[in-house]
Coordinates of N, CA and C in Angstrom, one line a residue:
X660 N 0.8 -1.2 0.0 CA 0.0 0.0 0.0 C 0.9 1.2 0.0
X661 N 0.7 2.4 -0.9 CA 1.6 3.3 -1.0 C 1.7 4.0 0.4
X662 N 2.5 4.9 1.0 CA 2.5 5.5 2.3 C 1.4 6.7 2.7
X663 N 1.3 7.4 1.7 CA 0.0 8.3 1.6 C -0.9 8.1 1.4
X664 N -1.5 6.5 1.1 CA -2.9 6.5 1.2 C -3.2 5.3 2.5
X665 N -2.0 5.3 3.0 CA -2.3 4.5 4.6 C -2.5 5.6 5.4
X666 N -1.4 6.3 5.6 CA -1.8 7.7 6.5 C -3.4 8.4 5.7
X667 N -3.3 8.8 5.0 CA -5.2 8.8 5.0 C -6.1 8.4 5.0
X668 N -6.1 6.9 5.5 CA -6.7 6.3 6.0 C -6.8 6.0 7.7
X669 N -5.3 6.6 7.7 CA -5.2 6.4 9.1 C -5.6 7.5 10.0
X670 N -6.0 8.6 8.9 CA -6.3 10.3 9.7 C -7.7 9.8 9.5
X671 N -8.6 9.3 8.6 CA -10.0 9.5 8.3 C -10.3 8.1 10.0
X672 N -9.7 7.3 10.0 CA -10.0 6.3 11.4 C -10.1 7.0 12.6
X673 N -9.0 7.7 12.8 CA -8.4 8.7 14.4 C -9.6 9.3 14.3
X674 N -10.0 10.6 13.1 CA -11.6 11.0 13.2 C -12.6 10.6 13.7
X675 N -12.8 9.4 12.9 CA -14.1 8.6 13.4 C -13.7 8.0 14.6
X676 N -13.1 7.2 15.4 CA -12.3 7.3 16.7 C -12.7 8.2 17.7
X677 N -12.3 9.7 17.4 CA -12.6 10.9 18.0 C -14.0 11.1 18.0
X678 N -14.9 11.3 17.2 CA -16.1 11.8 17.2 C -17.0 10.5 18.2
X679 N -17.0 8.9 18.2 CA -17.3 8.3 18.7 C -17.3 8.5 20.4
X680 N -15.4 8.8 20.5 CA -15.4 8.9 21.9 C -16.2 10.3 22.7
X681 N -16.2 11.2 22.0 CA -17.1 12.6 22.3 C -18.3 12.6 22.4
X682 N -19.2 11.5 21.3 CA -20.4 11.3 20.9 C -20.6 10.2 22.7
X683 N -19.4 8.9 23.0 CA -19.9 8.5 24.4 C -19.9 9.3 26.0
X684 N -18.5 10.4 25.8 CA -18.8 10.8 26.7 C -19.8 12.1 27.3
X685 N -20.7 12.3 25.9 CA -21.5 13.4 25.8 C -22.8 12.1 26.7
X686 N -23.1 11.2 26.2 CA -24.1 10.5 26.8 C -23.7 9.9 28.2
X687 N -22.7 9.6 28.0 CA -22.3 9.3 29.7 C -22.5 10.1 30.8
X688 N -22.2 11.8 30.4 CA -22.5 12.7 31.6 C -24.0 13.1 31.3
X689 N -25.0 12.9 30.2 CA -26.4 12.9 30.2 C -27.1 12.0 31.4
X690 N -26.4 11.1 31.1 CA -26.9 9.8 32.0 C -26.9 10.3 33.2
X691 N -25.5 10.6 33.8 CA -24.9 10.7 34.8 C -26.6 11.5 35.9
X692 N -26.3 13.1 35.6 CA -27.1 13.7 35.4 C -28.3 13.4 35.9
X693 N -29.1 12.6 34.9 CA -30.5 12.2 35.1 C -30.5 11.3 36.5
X694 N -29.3 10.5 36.9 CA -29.4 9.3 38.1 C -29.4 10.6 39.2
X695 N -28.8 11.6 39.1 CA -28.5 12.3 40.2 C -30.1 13.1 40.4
X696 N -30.4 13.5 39.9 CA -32.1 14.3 40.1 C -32.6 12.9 40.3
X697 N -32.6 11.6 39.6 CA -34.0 10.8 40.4 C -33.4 10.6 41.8
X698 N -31.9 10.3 42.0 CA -31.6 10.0 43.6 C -32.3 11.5 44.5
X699 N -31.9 12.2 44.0 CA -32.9 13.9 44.7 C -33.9 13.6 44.7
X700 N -34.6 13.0 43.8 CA -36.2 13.6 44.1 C -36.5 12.3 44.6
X701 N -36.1 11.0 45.0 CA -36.4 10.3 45.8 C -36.1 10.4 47.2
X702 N -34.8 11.2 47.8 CA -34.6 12.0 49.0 C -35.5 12.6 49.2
X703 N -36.0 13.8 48.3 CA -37.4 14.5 49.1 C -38.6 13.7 49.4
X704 N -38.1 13.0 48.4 CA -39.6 12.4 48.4 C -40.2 11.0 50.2
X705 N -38.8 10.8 50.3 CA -38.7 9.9 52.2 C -38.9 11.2 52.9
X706 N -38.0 12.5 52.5 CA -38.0 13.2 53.5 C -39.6 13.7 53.9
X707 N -40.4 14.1 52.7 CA -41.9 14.2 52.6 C -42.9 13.2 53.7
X708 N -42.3 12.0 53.4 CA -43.1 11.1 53.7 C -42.8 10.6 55.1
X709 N -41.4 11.0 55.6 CA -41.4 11.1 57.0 C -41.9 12.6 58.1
X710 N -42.0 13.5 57.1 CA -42.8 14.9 57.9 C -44.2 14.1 57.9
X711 N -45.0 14.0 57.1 CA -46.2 13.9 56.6 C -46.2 12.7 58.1
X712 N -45.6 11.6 58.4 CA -46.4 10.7 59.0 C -46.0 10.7 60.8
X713 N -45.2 11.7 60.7 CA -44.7 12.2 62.1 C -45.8 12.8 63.2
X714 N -45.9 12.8 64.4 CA -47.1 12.9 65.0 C -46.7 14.3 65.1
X715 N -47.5 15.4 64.7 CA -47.7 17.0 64.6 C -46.6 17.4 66.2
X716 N -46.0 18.5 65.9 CA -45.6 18.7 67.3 C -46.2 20.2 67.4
X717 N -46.4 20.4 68.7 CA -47.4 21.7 69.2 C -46.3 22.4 69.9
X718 N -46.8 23.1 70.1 CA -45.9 24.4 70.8 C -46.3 24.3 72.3
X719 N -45.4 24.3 73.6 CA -45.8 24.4 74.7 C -46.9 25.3 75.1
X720 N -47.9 24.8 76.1 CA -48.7 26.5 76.7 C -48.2 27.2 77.1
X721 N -48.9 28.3 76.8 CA -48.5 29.1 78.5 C -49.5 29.6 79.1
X722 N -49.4 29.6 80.5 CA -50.2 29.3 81.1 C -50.2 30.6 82.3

């Protein structure tokens, strides 16, 4: 194979290479992301559900 048409084949690879790895790490931190808001809103959502079933607290009299 002549030397210049390995090396451009070998620059058109490294491209597609690069765009792949950018194209996974773009979805990797999408991902990321979305796990982090449902672990949040499942936090509020115990923390809700332990106000909600707690027995009311009153304020002392005064008398």
């Amino acid at each position: 194979m002549h030397p210049e048409t390995s090396l451009a084949l070998h620059r058109v690879r490294a491209a597609d290479l690069h765009t792949d790895a950018d194209t996974h790490r773009r979805a990797r931190a999408a991902r990321h992301r979305h796990g982090l808001r449902a672990r949040l809103g499942w936090i509020l959502v115990e923390v809700g559900l332990r106000l909600a079933s707690s027995a009311p607290r009153t304020a002392p009299a005064l008398a």
